[in-house]
mmCIF file of C-alpha atoms and ligand atoms in Angstrom:
data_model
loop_
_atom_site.group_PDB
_atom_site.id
_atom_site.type_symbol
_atom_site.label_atom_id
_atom_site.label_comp_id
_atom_site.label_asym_id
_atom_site.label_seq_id
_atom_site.Cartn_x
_atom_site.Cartn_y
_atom_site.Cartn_z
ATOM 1 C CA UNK A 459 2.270 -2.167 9.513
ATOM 2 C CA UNK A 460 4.310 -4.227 11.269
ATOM 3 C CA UNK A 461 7.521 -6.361 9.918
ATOM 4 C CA UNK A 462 5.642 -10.131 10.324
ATOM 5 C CA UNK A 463 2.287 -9.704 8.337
ATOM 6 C CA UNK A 464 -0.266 -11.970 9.120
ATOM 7 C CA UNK A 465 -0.310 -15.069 7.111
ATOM 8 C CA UNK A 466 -3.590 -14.212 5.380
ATOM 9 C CA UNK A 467 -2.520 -10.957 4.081
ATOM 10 C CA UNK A 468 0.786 -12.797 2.930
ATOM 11 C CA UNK A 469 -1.543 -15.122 1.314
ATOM 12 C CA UNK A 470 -3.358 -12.207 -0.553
ATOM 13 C CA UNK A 471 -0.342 -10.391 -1.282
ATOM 14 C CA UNK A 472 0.707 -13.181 -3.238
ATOM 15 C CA UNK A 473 -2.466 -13.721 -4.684
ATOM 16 C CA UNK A 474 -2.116 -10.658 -5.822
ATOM 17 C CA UNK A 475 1.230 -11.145 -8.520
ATOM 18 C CA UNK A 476 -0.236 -14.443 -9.246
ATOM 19 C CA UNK A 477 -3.383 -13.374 -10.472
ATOM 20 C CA UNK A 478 -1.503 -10.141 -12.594
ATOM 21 C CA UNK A 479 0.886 -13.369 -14.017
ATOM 22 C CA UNK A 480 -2.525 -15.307 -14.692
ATOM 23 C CA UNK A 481 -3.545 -12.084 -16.508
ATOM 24 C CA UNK A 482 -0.137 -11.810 -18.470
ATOM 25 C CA UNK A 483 -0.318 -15.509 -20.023
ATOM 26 C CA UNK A 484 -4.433 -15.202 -20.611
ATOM 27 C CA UNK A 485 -2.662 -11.962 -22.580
ATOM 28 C CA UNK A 486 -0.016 -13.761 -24.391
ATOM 29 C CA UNK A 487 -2.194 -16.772 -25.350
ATOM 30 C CA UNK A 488 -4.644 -14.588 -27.145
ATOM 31 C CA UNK A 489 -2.276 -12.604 -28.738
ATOM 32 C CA UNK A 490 -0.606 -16.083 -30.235
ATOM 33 C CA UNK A 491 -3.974 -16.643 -31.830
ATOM 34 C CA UNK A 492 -3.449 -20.746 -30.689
ATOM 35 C CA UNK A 493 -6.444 -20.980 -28.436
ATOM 36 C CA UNK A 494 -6.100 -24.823 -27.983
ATOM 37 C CA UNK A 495 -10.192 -24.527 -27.537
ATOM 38 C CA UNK A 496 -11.708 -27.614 -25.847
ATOM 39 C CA UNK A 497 -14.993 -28.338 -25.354
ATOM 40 C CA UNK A 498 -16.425 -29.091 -21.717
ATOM 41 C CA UNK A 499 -19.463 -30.340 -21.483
ATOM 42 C CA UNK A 500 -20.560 -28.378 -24.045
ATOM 43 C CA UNK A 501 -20.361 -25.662 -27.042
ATOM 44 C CA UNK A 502 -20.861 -23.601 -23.860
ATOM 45 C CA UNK A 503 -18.545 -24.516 -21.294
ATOM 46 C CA UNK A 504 -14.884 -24.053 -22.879
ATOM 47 C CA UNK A 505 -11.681 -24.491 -21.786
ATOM 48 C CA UNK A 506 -8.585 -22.923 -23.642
ATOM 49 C CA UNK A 507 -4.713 -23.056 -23.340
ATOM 50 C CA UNK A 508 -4.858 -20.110 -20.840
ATOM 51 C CA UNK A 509 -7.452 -21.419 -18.972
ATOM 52 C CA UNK A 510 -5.098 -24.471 -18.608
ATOM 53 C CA UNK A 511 -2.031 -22.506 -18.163
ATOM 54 C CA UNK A 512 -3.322 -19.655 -15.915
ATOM 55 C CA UNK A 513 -4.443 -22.563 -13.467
ATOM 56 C CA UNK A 514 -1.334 -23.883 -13.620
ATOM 57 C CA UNK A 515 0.959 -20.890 -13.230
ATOM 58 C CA UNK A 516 -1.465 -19.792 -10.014
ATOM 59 C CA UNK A 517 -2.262 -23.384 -8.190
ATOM 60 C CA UNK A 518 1.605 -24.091 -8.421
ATOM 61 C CA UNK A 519 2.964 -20.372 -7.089
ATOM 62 C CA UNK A 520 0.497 -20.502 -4.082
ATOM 63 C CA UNK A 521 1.163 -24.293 -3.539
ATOM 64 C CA UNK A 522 5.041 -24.015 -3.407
ATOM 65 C CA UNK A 523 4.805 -20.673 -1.137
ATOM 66 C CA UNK A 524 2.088 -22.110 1.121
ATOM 67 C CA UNK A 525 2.284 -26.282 0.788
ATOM 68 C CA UNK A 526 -0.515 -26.471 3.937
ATOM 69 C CA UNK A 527 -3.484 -24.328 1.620
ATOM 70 C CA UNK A 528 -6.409 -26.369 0.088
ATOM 71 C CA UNK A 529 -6.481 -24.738 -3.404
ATOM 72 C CA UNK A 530 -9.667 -25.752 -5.583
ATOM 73 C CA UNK A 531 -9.193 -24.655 -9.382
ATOM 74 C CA UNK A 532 -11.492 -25.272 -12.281
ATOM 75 C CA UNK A 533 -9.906 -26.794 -14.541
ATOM 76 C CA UNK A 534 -9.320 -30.934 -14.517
ATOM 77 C CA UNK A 535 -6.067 -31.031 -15.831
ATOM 78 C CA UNK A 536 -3.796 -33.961 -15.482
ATOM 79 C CA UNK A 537 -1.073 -33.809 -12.346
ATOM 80 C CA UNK A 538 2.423 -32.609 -13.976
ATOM 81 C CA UNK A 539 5.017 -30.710 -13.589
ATOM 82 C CA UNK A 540 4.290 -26.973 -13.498
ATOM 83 C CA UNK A 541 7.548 -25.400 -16.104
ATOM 84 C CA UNK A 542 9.183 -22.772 -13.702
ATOM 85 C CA UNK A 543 8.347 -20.236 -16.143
ATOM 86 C CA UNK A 544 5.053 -20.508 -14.837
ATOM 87 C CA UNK A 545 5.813 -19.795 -11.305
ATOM 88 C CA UNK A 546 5.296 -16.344 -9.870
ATOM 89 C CA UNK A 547 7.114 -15.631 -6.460
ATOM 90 C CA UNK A 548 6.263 -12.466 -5.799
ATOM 91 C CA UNK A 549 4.379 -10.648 -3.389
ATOM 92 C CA UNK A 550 1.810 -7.272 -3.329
ATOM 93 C CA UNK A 551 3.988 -5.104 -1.386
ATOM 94 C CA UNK A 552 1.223 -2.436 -0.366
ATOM 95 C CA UNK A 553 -0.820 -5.463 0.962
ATOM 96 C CA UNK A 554 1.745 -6.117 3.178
ATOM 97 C CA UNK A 555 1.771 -3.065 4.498
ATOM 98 C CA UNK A 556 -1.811 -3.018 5.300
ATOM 99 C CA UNK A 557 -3.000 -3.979 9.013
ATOM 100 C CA UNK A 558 -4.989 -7.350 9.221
ATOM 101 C CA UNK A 559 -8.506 -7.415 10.727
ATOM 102 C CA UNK A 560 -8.624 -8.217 14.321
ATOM 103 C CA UNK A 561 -10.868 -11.416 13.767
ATOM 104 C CA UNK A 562 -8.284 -12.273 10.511
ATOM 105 C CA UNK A 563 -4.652 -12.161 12.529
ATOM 106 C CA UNK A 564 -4.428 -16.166 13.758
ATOM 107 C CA UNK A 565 -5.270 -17.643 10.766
ATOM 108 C CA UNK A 566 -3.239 -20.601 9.842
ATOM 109 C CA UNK A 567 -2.340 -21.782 6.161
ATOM 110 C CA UNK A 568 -4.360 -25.221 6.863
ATOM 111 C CA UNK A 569 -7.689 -23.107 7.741
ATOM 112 C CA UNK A 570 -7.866 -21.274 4.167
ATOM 113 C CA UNK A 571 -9.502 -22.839 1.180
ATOM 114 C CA UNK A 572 -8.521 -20.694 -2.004
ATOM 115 C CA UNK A 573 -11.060 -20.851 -5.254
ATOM 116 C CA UNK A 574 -9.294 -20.493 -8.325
ATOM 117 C CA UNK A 575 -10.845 -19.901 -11.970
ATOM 118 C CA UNK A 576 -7.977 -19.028 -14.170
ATOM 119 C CA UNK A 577 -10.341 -17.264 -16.744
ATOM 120 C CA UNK A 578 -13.632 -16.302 -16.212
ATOM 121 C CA UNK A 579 -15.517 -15.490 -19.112
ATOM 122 C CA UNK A 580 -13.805 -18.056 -21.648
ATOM 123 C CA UNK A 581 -16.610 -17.672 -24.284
ATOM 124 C CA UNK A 582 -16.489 -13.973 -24.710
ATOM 125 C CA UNK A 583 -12.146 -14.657 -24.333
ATOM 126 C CA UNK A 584 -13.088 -17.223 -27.412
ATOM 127 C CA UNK A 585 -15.439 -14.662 -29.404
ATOM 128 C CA UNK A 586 -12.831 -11.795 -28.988
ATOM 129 C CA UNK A 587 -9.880 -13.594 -30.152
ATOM 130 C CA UNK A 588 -11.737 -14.917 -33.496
ATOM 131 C CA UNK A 589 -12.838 -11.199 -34.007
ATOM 132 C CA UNK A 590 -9.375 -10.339 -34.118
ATOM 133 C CA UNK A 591 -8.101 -12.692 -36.164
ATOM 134 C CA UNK A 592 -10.778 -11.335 -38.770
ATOM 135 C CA UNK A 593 -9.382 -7.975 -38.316
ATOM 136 C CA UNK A 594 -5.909 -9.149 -39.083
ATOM 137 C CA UNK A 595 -7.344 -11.235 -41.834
ATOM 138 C CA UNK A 596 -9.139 -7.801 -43.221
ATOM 139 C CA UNK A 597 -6.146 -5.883 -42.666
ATOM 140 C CA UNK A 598 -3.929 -7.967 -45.106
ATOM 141 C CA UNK A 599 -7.080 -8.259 -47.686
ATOM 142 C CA UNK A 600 -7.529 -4.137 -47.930
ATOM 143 C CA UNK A 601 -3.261 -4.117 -47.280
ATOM 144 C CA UNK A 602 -3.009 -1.756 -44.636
ATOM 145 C CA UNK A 603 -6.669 0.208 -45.024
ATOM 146 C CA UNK A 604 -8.433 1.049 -41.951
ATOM 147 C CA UNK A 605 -10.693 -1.971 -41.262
ATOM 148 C CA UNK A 606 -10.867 -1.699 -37.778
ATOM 149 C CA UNK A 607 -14.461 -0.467 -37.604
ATOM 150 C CA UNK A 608 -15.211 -3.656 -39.617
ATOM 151 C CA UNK A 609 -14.576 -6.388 -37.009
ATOM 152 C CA UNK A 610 -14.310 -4.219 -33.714
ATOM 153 C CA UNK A 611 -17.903 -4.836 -32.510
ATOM 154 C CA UNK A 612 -16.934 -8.026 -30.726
ATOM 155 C CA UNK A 613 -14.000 -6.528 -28.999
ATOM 156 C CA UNK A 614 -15.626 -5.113 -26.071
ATOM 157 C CA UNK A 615 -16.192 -8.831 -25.028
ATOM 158 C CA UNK A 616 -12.520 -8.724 -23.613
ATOM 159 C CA UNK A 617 -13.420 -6.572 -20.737
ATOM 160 C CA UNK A 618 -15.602 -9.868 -19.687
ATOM 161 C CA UNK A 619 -12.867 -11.779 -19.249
ATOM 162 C CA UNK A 620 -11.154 -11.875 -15.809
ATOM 163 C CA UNK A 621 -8.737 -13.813 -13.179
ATOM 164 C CA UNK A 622 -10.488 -14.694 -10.151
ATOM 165 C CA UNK A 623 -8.761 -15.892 -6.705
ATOM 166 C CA UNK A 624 -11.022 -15.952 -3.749
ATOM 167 C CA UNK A 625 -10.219 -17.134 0.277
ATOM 168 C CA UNK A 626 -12.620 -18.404 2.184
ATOM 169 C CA UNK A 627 -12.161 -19.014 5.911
ATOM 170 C CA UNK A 628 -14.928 -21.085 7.542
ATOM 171 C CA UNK A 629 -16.956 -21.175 4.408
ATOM 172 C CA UNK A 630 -17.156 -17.535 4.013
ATOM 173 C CA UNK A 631 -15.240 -15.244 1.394
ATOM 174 C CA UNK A 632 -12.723 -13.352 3.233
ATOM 175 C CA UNK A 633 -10.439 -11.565 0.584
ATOM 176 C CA UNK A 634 -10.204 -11.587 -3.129
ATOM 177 C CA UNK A 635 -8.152 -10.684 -5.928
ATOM 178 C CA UNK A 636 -9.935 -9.924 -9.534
ATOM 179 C CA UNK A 637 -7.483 -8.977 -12.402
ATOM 180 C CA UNK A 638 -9.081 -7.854 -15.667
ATOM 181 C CA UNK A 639 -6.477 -8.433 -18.473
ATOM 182 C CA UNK A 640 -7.739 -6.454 -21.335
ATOM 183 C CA UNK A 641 -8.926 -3.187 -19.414
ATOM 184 C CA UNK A 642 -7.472 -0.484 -21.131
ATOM 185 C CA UNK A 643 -8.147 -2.644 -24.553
ATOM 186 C CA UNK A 644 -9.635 0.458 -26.066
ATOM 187 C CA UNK A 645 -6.372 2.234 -26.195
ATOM 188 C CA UNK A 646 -4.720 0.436 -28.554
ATOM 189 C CA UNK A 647 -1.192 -1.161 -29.503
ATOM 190 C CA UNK A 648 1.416 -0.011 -26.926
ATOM 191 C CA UNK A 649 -0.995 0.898 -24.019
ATOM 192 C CA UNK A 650 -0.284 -1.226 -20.996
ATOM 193 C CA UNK A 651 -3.241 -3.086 -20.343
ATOM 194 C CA UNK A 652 -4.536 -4.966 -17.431
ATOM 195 C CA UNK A 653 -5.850 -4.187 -13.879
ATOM 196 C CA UNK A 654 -5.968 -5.902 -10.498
ATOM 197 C CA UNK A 655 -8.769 -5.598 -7.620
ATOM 198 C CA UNK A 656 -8.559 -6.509 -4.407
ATOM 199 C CA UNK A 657 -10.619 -6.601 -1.336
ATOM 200 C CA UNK A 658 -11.444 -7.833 2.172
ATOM 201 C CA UNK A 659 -14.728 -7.606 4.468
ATOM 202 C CA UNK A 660 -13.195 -5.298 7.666
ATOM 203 C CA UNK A 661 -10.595 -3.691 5.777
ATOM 204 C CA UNK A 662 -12.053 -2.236 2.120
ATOM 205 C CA UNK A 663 -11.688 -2.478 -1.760
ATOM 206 C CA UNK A 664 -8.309 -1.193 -3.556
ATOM 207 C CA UNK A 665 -7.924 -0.929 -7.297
ATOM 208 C CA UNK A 666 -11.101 0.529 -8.575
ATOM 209 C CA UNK A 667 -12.990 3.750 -7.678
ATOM 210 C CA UNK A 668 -16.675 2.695 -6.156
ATOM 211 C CA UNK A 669 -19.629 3.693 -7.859
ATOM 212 C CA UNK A 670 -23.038 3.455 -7.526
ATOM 213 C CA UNK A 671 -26.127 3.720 -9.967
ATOM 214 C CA UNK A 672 -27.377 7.003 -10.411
ATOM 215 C CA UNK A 673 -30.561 7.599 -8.760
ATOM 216 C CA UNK A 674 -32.880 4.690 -8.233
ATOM 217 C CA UNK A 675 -32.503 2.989 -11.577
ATOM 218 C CA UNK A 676 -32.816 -0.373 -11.710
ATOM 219 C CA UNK A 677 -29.983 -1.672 -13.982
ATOM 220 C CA UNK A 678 -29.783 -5.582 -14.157
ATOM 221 C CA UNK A 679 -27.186 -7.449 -15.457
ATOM 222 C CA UNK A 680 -27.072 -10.906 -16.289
ATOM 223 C CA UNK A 681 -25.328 -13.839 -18.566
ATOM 224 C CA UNK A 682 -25.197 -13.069 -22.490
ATOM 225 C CA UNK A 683 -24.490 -16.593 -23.620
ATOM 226 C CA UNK A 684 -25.927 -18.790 -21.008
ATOM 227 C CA UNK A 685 -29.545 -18.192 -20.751
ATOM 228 C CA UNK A 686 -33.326 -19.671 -20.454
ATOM 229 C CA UNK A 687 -36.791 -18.966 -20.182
ATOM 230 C CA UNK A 688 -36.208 -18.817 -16.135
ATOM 231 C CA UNK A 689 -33.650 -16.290 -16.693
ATOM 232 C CA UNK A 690 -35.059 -13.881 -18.213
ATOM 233 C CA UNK A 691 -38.240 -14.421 -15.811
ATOM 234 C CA UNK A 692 -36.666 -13.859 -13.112
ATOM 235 C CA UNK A 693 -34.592 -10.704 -14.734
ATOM 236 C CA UNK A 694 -38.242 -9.652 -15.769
ATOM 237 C CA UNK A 695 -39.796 -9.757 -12.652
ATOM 238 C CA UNK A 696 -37.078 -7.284 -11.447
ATOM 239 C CA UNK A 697 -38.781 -4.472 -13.337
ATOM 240 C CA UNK A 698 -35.635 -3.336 -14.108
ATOM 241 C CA UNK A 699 -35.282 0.189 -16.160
ATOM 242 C CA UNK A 700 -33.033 -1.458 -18.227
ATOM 243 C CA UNK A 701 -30.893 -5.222 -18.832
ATOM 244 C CA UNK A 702 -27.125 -5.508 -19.823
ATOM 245 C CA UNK A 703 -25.811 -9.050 -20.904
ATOM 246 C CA UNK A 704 -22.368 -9.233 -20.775
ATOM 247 C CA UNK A 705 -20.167 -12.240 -19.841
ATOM 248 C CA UNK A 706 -18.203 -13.406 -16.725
ATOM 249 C CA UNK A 707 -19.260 -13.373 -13.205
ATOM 250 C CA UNK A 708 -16.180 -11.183 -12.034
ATOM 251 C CA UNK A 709 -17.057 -8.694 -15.075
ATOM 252 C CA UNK A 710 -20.415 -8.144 -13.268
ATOM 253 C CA UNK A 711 -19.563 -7.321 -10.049
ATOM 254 C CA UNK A 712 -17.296 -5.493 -11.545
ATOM 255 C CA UNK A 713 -20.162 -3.465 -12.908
ATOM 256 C CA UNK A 714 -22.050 -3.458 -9.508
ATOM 257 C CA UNK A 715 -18.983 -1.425 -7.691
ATOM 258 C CA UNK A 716 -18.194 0.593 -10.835
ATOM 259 C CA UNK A 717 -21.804 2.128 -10.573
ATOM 260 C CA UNK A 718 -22.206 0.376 -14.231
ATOM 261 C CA UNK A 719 -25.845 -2.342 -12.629
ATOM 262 C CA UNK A 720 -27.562 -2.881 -9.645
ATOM 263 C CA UNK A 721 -28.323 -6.185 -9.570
ATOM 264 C CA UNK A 722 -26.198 -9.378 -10.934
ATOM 265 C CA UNK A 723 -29.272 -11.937 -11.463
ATOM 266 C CA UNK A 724 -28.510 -14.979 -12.619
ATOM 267 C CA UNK A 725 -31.676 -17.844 -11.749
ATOM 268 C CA UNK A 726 -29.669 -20.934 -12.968
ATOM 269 C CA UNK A 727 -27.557 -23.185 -12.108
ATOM 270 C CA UNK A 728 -24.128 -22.849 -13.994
ATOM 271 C CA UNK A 729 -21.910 -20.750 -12.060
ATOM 272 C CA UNK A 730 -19.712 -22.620 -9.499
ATOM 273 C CA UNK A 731 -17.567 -21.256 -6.292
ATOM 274 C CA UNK A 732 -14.612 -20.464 -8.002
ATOM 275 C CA UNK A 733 -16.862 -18.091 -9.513
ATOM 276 C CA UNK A 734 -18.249 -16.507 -7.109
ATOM 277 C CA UNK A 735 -15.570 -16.309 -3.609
ATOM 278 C CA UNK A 736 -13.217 -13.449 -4.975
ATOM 279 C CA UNK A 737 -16.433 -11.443 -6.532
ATOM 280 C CA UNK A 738 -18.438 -11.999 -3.450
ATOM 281 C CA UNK A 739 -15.149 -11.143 -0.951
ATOM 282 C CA UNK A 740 -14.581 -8.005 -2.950
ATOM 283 C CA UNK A 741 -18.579 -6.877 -2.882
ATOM 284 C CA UNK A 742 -18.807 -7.506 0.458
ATOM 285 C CA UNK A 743 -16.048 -5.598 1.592
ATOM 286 C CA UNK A 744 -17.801 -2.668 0.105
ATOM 287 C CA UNK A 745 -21.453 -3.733 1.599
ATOM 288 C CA UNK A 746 -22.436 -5.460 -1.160
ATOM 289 C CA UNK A 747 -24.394 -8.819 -0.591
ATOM 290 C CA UNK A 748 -24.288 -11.694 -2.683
ATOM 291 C CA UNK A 749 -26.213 -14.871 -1.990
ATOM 292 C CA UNK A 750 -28.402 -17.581 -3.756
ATOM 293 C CA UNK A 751 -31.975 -16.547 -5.344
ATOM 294 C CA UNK A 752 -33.823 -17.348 -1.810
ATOM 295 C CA UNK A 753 -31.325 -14.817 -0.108
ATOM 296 C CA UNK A 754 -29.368 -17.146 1.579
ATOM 297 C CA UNK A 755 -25.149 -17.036 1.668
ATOM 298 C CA UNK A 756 -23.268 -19.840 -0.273
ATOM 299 C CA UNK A 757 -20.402 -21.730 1.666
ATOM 300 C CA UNK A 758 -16.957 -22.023 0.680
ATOM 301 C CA UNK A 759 -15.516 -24.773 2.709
ATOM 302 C CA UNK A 760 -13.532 -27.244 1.138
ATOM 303 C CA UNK A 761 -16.021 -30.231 1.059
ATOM 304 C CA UNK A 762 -18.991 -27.833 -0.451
ATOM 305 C CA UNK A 763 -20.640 -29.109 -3.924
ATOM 306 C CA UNK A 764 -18.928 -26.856 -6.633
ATOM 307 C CA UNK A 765 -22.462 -25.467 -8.492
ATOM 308 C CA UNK A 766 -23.767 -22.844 -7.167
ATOM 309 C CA UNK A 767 -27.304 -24.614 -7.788
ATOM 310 C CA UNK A 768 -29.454 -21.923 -6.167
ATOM 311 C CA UNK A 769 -28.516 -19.524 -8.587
ATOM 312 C CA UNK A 770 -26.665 -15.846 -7.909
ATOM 313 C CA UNK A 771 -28.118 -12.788 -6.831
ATOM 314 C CA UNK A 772 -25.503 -10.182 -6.162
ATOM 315 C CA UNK A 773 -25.990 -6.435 -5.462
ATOM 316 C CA UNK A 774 -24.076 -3.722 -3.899
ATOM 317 C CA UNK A 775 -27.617 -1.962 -2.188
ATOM 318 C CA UNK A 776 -31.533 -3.119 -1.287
ATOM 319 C CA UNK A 777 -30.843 -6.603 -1.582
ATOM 320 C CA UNK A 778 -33.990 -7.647 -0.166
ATOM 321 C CA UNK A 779 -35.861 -5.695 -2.912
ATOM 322 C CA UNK A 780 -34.473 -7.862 -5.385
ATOM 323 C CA UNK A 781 -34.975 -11.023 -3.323
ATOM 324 C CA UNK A 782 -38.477 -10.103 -2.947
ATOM 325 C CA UNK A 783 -39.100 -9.839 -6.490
ATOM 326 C CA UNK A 784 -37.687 -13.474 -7.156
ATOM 327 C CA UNK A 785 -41.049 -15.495 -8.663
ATOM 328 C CA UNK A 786 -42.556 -18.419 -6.780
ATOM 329 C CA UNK A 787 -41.698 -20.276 -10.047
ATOM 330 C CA UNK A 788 -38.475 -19.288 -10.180
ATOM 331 C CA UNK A 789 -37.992 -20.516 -6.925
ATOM 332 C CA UNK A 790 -39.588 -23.616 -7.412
ATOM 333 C CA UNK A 791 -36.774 -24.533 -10.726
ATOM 334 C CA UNK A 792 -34.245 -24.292 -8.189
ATOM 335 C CA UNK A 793 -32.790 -26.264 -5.587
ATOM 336 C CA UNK A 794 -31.681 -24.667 -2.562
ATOM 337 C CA UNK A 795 -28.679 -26.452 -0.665
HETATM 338 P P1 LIG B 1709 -21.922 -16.055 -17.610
HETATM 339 O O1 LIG B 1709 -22.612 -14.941 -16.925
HETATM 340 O O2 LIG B 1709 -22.799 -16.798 -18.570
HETATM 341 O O3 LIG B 1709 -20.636 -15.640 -18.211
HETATM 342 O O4 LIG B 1709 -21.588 -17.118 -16.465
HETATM 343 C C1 LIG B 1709 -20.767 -16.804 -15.353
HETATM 344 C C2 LIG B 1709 -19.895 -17.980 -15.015
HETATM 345 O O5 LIG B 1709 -20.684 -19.137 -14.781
HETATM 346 C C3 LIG B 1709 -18.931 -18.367 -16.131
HETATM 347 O O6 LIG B 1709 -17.759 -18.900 -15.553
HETATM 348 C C4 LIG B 1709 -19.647 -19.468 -16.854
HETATM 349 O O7 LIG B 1709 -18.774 -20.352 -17.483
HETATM 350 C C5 LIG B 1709 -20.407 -20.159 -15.716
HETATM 351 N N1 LIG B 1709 -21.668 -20.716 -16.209
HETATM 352 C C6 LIG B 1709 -22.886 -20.150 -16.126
HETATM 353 N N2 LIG B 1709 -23.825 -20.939 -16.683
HETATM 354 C C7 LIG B 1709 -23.182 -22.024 -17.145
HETATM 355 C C8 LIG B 1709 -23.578 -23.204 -17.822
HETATM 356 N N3 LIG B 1709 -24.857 -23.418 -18.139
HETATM 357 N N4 LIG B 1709 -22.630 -24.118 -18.130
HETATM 358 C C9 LIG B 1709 -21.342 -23.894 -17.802
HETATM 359 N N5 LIG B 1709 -20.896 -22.807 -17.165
HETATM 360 C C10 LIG B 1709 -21.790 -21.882 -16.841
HETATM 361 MG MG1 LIG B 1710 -16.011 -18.657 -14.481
HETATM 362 MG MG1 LIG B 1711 -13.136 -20.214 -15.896
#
C-alpha cells in the first residue's frame, strides 16, 4: 500500500488500538472487583465503571486524532476531562497497509459518523464478575482447595462481553472493529487474553477464521436476559433445530461468522446503533445481511433515532428464509421506521 492511507482506513486503524485499550480497562475493571454498577433504566440496562471508562478512553483518542468525526457513544456521561492515561494514540499497522476500496478513497473526516458502545454485554460482564468473586470467596473458605468447579458455571458469560466501534458513511456500516476481552478466558491465570475483529464491505474480515453451520441446521441465537413472549414467537416460528441464549449483540455475530448460529433473531426493541454498525460492517463484509424484522437495512447517519425499534435479524446465509418466517403478529408489535 501506498505511504498516505486513505483517511478511512487511518480511521479504522486507530479504531483498531482503541478498541484493544477499551478491552484492556473493561479487563482491569473486572479484575479490581469495583464494578461501580449503575442502574439505567432498569435492573436490565446497566452501566459500570468500564462502561464509563472504555467510552471515555475511545471517544477522546478518536476525537483528539480526528477533531472533524461525529462520534455517538452510549453512555451519558457528564463532559470532563478525559485523564491522559486514557488516551490511546496508536494505530493498526497492517490496516494501514491494506488498499482502500475504490468507492472508500475520498472520504473526508466530516462524512463519517462512528457508533461507539464501550461494553456490550454489561449484564453477563456483571454476572461474571460476581461469579468470581464467589470463587475467590470459596477459595479462602476451603484455603486453597480446588473450588473452581463450584462457581465456574457463570464464567462462560465473559465471552459475551465485547468492544464495539462501527463507521458508517451515508447511513450505512462501512468498517468495524469488535474486540472480545475475555477470549481465551478458559486458559487460565497467565494466558494473554483478548481478541480484535475487524472488517469492511469490499475488502474482507481479519481476526477470526469464517465458519459456517454445518449442513442445513437451523441454529438461532437470541438474547438470554432480555426477553418476551414476542421473542420467543418469533424465535419459534423459525423452526429452528436448536436455540442458544447468550448475551451481547457483537457476541452473536460473532457466532454467525464462527459457524457457532445461523440466525441472530431478536423481535424487540432494545438494541440501539451502537449495537449494531461494527457487527453489521463486519457481517457484511463477509455476505452476511443484517436488517430489521421486515428485512429492511437500518441507517446510521448521525441524526437517526438510536433504538433499533424494528428489531434485529442478522444472518450470514438465506436471509429471506428467515424473513419469511417472521409472524404477522410479530410484525404487527413492531414499528418499522
Ligand atoms: P442482549 O442480546 O439481550 O444482550 O441485547 C443486545 C444489546 O441490546 C445489549 O447491548 C443490550 O443492552 C441491548 N438491549 C436489548 N434489549 C434491551 C432492553 N430491553 N433494554 C436495554 N437494552 C437492551
Ligand atoms: Mg450493547
Ligand atoms: Mg454497552
Amino acid at each position: 500500500m501506498s505511504g498516505n492511507p486513505a483517511l478511512v482506513m487511518r480511521v479504522v486503524a486507530s479504531a483498531y488500538t482503541v478498541a484493544e485499550k477499551a478491552g484492556a480497562i473493561v479487563r482491569k475493571v473486572l479484575h479490581s472487583g469495583e464494578l461501580g454498577i449503575v442502574e439505567k433504566t432498569g435492573a436490565n440496562d446497566l452501566q459500570t465503571l468500564a462502561d464509563r471508562l472504555a467510552q471515555q478512553s475511545i471517544c477522546a483518542s478518536l476525537s483528539r486524532r480526528f477533531p472533524k468525526l461525529t462520534i455517538i457513544g452510549e453512555e451519558e456521561l457528564p463532559p470532563q476531562e478525559v485523564p491522559e492515561d486514557l488516551i490511546e494514540k496508536g494505530q493498526a499497522e497492517k490496516i494501514l497497509q491494506k488498499g482502500c476500496p475504490e468507492e472508500f478513497k475520498a472520504l473526508k473526516e466530516e462524512e463519517l459518523v462512528v457508533w461507539v458502545d464501550p461494553l456490550d454485554g454489561t449484564k453477563e460482564y456483571t454476572e461474571a464478575s460476581r461469579c468470581l468473586q464467589l470463587q475467590a470467596v470459596a477459595q479462602i473458605q476451603h484455603k486453597g482447595s480446588d473450588t473452581s468447579q463450584t462457581h465456574s458455571t457463570a464464567l462462560w458469560l465473559l465471552d459475551n462481553v465485547t468492544v464495539l466501534i462501527g463507521i458508517a458513511y451515508g447511513g450505512r456500516a462501512i468498517a468495524g472493529v469488535i474486540n472480545q476481552p475475555f477470549y481465551n478466558y478458559q486458559l487460565g491465570a497467565g494466558a494473554a487474553l483478548g481478541r480484535t475483529m475487524w472488517g469492511m464491505p469490499g475488502l474482507g474480515a481479519f481476526g477470526f477464521q469464517l465458519q459456517e453451520v454445518p449442513g442445513d441446521r437451523r441454529i438461532v441465537t437470541t438474547t438470554r436476559s432480555h426477553s418476551n413472549k414476542v421473542v420467543t414467537d418469533c424465535v419459534n416460528a423459525m423452526e429452528p433445530h436448536e436455540v442458544i441464549r447468550v448475551g451481547g449483540a457483537g457476541n452473536k455475530i460473532i457466532q454467525l461468522v464462527e459457524g457457532k448460529a445461523s440466525a441472530y433473531v431478536f423481535a424487540s426493541p432494545g438494541c440501539k446503533k451502537w449495537d449494531t454498525c461494527a457487527p453489521e460492517a463486519i457481517l457484511h463484509a463477509v455476505g452476511g445481511k443484517l436488517t430489521d424484522m421486515y428485512g429492511k437495512p437500518y441507517s446510521y447517519d448521525a441524526n437517526v433515532k438510536h433504538m433499533n425499534s424494528a428489531g434485529v435479524l442478522a444472518t450470514l446465509r438465506n436471509h429471506e428464509y428467515y424473513v419469511s418466517r417472521v409472524p404477522q403478529s410479530v410484525l404487527q408489535a413492531l414499528k418499522s421506521d
